[in-house]
Coordinates of C-alpha atoms in Angstrom, one line a residue:
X1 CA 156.8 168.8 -41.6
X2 CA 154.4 166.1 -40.2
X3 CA 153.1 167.1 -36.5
X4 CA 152.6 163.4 -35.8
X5 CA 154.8 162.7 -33.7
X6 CA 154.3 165.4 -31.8
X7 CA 150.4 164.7 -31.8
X8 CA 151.6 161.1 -30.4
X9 CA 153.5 162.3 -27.8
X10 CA 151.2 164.4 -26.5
X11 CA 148.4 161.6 -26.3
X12 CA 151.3 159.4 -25.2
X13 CA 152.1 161.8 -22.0
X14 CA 148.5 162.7 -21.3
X15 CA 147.8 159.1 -21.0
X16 CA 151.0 158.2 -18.8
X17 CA 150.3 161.2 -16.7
X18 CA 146.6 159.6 -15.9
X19 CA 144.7 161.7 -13.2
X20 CA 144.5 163.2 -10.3
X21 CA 142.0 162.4 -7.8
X22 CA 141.2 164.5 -4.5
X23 CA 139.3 163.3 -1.9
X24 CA 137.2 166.5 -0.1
X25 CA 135.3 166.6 3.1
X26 CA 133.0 169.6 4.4
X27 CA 129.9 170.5 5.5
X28 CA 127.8 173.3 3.6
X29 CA 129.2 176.4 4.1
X30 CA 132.4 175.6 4.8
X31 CA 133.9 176.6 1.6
X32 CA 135.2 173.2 -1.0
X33 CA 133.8 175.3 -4.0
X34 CA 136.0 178.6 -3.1
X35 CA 139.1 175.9 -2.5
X36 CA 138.6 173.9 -5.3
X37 CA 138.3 177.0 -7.8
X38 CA 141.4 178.4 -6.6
X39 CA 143.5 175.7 -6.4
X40 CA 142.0 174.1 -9.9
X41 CA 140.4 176.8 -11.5
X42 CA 137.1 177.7 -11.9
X43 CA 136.7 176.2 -15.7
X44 CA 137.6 172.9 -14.5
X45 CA 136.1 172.4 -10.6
X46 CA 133.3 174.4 -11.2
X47 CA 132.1 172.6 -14.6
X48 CA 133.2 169.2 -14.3
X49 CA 130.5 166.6 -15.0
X50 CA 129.0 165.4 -11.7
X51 CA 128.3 161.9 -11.0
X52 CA 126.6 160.2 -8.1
X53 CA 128.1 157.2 -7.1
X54 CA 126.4 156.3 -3.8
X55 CA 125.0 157.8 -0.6
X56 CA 127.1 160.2 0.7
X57 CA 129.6 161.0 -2.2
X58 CA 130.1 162.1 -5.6
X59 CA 132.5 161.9 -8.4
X60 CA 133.2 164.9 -10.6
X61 CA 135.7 164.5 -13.3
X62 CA 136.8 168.0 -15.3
X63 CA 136.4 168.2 -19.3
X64 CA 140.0 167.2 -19.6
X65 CA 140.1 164.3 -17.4
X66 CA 142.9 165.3 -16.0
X67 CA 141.3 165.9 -12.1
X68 CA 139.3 164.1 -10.5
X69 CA 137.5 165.4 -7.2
X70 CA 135.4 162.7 -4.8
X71 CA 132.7 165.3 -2.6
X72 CA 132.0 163.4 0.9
X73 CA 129.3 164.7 2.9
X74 CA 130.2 166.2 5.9
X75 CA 128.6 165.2 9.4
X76 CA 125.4 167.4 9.8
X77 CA 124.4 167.7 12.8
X78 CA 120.7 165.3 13.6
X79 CA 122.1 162.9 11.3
X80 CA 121.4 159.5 12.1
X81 CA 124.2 157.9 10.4
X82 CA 127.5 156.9 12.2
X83 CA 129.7 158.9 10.2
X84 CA 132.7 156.8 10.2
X85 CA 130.7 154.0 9.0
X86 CA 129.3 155.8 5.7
X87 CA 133.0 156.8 4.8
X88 CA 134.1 153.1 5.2
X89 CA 131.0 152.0 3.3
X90 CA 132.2 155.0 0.5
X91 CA 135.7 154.0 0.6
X92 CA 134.9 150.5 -0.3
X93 CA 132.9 151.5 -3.2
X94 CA 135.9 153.7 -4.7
X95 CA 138.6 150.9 -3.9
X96 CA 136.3 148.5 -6.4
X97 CA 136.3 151.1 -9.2
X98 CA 138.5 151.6 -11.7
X99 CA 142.3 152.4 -11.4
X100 CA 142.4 155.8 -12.9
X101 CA 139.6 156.5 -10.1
X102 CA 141.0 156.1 -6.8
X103 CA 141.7 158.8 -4.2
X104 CA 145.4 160.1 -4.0
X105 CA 145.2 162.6 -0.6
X106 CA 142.2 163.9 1.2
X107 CA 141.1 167.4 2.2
X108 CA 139.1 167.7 5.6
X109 CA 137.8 171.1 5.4
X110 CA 136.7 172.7 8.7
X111 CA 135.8 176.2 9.4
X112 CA 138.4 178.0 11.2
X113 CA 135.5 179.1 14.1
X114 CA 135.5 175.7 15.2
X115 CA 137.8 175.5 18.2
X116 CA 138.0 172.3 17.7
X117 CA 137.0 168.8 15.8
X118 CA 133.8 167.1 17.1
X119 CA 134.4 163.1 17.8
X120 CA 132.3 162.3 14.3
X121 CA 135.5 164.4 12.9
X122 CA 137.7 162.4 14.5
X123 CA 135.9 159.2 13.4
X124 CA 136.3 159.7 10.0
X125 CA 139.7 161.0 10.1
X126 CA 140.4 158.3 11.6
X127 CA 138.2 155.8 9.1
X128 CA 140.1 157.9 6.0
X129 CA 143.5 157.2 7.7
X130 CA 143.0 153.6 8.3
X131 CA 143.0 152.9 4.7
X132 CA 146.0 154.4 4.5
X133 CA 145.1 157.8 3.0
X134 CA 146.8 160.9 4.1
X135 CA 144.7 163.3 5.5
X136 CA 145.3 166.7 5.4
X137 CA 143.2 169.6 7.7
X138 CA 142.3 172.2 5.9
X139 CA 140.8 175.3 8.3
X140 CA 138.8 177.2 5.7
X141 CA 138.1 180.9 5.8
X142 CA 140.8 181.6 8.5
X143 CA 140.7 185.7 9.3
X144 CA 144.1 187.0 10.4
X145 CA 145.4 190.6 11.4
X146 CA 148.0 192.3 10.5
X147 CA 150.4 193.7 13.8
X148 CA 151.6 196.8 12.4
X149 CA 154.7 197.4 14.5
X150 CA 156.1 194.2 13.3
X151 CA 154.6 193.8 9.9
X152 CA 153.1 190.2 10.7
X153 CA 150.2 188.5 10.2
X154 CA 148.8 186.7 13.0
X155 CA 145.2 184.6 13.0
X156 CA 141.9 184.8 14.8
X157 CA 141.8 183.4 17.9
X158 CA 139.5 180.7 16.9
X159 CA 142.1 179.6 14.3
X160 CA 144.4 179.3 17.1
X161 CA 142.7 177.5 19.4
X162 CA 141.9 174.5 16.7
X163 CA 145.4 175.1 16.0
X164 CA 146.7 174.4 19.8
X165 CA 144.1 171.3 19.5
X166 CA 145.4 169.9 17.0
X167 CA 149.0 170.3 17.8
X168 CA 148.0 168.6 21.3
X169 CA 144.4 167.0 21.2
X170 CA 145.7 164.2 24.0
X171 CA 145.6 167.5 26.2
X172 CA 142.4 169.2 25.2
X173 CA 139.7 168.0 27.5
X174 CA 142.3 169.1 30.1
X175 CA 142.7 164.9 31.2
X176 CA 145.6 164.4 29.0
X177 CA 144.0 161.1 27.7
X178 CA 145.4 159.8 24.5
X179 CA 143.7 160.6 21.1
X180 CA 144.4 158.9 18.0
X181 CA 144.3 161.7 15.8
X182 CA 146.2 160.4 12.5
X183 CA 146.4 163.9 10.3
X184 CA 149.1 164.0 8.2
X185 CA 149.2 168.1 8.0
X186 CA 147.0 171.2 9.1
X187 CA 147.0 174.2 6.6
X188 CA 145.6 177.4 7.1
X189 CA 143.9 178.6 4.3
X190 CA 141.5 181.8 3.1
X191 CA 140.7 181.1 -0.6
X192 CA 139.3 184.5 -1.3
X193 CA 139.9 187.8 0.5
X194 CA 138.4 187.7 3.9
X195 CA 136.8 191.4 4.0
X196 CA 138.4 194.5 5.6
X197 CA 138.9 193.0 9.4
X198 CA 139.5 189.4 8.1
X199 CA 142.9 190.0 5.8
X200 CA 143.7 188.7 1.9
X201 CA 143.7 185.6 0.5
X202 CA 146.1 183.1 2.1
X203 CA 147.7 179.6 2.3
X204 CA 146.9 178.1 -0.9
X205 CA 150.5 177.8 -2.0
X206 CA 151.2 176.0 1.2
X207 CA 148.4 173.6 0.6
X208 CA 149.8 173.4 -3.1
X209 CA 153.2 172.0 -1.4
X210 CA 151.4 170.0 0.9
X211 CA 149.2 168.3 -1.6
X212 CA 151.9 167.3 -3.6
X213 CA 154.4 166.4 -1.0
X214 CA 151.3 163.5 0.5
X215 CA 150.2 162.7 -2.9
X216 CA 151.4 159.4 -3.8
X217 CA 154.2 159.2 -6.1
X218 CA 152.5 158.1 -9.3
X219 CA 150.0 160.6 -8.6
X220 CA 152.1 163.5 -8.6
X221 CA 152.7 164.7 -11.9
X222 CA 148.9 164.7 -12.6
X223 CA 149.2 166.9 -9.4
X224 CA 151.3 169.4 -11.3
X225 CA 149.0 169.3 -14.3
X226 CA 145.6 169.5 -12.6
X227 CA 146.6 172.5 -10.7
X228 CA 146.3 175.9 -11.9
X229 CA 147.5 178.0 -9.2
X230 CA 151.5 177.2 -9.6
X231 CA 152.9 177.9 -12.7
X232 CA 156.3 177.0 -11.5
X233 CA 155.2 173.6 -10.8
X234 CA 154.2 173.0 -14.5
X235 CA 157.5 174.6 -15.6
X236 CA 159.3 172.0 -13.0
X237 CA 157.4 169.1 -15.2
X238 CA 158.0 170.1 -18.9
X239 CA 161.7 171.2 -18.1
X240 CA 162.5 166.9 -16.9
X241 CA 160.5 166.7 -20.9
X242 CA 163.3 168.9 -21.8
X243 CA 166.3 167.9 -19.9
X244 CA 165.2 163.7 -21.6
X245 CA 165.6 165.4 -24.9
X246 CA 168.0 167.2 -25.0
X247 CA 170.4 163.9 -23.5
X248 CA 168.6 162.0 -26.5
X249 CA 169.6 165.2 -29.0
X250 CA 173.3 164.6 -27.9
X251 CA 173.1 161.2 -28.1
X252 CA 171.6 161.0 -31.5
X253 CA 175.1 163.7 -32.5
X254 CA 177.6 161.5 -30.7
X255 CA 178.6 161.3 -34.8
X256 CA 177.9 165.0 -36.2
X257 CA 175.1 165.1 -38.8
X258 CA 175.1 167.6 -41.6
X259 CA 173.0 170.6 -41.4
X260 CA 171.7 169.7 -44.2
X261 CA 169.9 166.6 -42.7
X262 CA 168.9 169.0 -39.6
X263 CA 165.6 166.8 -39.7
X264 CA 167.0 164.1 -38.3
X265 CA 166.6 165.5 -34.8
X266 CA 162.9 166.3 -35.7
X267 CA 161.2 163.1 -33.9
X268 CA 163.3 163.5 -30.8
X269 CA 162.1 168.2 -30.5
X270 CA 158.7 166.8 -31.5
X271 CA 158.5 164.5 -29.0
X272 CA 159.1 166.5 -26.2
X273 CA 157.2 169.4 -27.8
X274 CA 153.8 167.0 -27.1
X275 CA 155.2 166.0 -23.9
X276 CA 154.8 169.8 -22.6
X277 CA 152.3 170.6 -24.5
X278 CA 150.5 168.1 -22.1
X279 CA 151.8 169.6 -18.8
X280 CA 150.0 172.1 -19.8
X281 CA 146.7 170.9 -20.6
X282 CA 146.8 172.0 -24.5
X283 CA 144.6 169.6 -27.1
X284 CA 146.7 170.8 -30.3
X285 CA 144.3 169.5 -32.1
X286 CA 141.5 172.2 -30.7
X287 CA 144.3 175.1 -30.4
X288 CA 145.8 174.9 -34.0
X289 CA 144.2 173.6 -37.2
X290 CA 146.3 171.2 -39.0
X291 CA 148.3 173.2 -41.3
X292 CA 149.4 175.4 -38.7
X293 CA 150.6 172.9 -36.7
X294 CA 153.0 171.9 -39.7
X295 CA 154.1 175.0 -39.9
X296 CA 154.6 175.7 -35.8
X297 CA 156.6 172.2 -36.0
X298 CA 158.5 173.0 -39.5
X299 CA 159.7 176.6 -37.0
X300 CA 160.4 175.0 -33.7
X301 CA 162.1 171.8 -34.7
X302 CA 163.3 172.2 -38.3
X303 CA 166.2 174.2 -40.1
X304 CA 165.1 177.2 -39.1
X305 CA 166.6 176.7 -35.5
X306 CA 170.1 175.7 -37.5
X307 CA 169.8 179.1 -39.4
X308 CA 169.7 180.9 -35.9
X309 CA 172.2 178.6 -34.2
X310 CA 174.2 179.7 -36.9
X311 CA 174.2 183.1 -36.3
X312 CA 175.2 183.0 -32.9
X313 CA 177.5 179.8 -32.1
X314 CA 180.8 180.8 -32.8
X315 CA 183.2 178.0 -34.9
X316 CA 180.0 175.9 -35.6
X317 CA 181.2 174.6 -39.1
X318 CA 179.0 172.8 -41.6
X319 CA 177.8 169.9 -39.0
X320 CA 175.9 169.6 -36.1
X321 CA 177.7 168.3 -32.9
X322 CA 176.2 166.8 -30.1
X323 CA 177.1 170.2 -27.9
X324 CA 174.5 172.0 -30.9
X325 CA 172.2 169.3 -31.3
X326 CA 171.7 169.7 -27.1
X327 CA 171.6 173.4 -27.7
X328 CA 168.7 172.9 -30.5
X329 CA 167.1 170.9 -28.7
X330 CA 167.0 172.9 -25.5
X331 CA 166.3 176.7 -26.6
X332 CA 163.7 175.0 -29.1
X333 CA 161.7 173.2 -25.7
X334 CA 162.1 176.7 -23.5
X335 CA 160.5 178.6 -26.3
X336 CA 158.1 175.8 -26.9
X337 CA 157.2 175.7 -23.2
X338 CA 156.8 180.0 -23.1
X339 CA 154.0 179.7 -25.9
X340 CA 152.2 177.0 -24.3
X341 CA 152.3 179.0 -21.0
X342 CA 150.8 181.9 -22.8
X343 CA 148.7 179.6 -24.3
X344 CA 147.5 178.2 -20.6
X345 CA 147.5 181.5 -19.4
X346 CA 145.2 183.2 -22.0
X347 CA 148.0 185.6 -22.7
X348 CA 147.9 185.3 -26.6
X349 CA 146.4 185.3 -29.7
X350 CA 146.7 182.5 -32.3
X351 CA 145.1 184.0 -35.4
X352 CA 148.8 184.4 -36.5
X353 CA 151.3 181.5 -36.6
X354 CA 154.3 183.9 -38.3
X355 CA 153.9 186.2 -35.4
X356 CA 153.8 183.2 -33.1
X357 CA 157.1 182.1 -34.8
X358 CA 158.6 185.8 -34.2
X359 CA 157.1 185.9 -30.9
X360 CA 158.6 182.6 -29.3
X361 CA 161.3 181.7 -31.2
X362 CA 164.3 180.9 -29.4
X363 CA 166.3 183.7 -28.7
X364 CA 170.5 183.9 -30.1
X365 CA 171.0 184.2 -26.3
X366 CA 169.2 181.2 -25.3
X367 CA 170.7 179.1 -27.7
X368 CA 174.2 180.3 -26.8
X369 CA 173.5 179.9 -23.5
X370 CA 172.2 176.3 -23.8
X371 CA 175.2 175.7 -26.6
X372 CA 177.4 176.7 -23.4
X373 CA 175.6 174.2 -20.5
X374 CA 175.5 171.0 -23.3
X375 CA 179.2 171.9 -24.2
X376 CA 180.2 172.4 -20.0
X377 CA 178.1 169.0 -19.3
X378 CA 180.4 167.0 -21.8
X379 CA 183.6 168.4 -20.6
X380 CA 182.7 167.6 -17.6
X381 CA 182.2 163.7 -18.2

């Protein structure tokens, strides 16, 4: 079978997807490179190619170009630049670059011994925030404890004490005078184990959340992909892939097609098998030479699915119906989206496309069981 339109649809997706670019503020020491690799993997924020753009930032876009990460100085102390007025300066510079460059949330990292943000800080939070950028306070390397009588973890007391500051920073100086502090979220975050007396790793799923919940719409699927912490988050992405094609499958069945011309359906499984195949970052083109990508898409969306689906689908007949087209369609992009997840994940080998086949083929219970939702859906109409 030709991969084509699979090949297209995976270009297509990666394309519409676009990137995702984070915005990161810190001062040495205070631990971007532990959050980045965590959150993004080492592979991809450790080895992207950096670019200077101008004083003060840089731009560094991963192999992929999927994620794009802008690295802002942070204020050192003797510095004889007003802080505020470099990121305005910096910001200016992005906002004339190209589309596919510009900043979807920002991270201001502080270190959780701070007790609280300095008025540079504050001036450019306040500079990010003013062109209309959600900022989002990260406190880096945060030590908790654990109380053993109630099994809960509770933070340093520096942690705290930026915590009670930035919950009320009009009350801080102990004057109660108003503070224009626009931060969109604080997270607490350890990206790697703090040590004996300092607890494990902690808060990068809630900065996951967080990211994604203040990223811009049209940013947010390139969210999903850049990541590598979540895989639920990709699954979320390739199973709306699934879910279009499997309403196009029943669509395209509305007048039942002969087994025989099984094919027919090909363009529409193809399709979405390129569409996940970008959630999750996978060049088919690197992964699998071109005749075992013929022969991956002959398996996953040729008559080899009708010869299982006839196994298991009770009263099926000689045609396919748009209840088994959906159910094709469906158990033939979960087992696509498994393999590319052990793909992602490092989890298999790919020396042997029959095995592959054997591996990940849909199961007769998943395509009963997606025969059973497409047949319920169109009852229910």
């Amino acid at each position: 079978m030709d991969p084509t339109p699979l090949l297209d649809a995976a270009r297509t997706e990666r394309e519409r997807i676009g990137r995702f670019n984070l915005a990161i503020v810190g001062g040495t020491g205070v631990g971007k490179s532990s959050l980045l690799n965590a959150i993004f993997g080492e592979d991809r924020a450790e080895t992207g190619v950096g670019m200077p753009v101008t004083k003060g930032i840089t731009y560094h876009v991963d192999e992929a170009h999927a994620l794009g990460i802008w690295d802002f100085e942070g204020f050192e102390i003797g510095s004889q630049v007003d802080p505020a007025q470099r990121i305005r300066q910096n910001l200016q510079t992005i906002a004339a670059g190209p589309p596919e460059q510009q900043i979807a949330v920002v991270w201001y990292c502080v270190l959780s011994t701070s007790s609280r943000l300095t008025q540079p800080d504050i001036d450019m939070i306040r500079a990010f925030a003013a062109d209309g950028l959600h900022v989002i306070v990260v406190l880096t390397k945060v030590a908790r404890v654990k109380n053993h009588l109630t099994n809960k973890w509770t933070v340093s007391d520096d942690a705290a004490k930026m915590l009670a500051f930035l919950a009320d920073p009009d009350g801080a100086d102990g004057r109660g005078e108003p503070l224009d502090l626009p931060v969109a979220a604080t997270v607490l975050t350890a990206a790697v184990d703090q040590g004996k007396f300092g607890g494990p790793q902690h808060g990068l799923a809630e900065l996951l959340t967080t990211t994604l919940d203040l990223s811009r719409d049209s940013a947010q699927d390139a969210f999903r992909v850049a990541q590598q912490l979540s895989l639920p988050m990709k699954r979320e992405l390739a199973r709306r892939a699934i879910r279009t094609a499997v309403a196009s499958s029943v669509t395209a069945a509305m007048v039942p097609i002969p087994f025989a011309d099984a094919v027919a359906l090909a363009p529409i499984q193809l399709g979405m098998m390129g569409k996940i195949s970008a959630v999750y970052g996978i060049d088919l083109k690197v992964v699998f030479s071109a005749q075992a990508l013929a022969q991956l898409a002959t398996q996953f969306a040729g008559r080899a699915l009708v010869r299982s689906a006839l196994k298991v689908i009770p009263g099926i007949g000689s045609v396919i119906n748009a209840s088994v087209a959906g159910a094709l369609t469906g158990a033939s992009g979960e087992a696509w989206m498994r393999l590319c997840e052990a793909i992602h994940t490092g989890a298999i080998q790919l020396d042997n496309i029959e095995r592959l086949w054997r591996e990940y083929e849909p199961s007769a219970m998943q395509i009963l069981t997606e025969f059973l939702k497409t047949k319920g859906r169109s009852a229910s109409r």
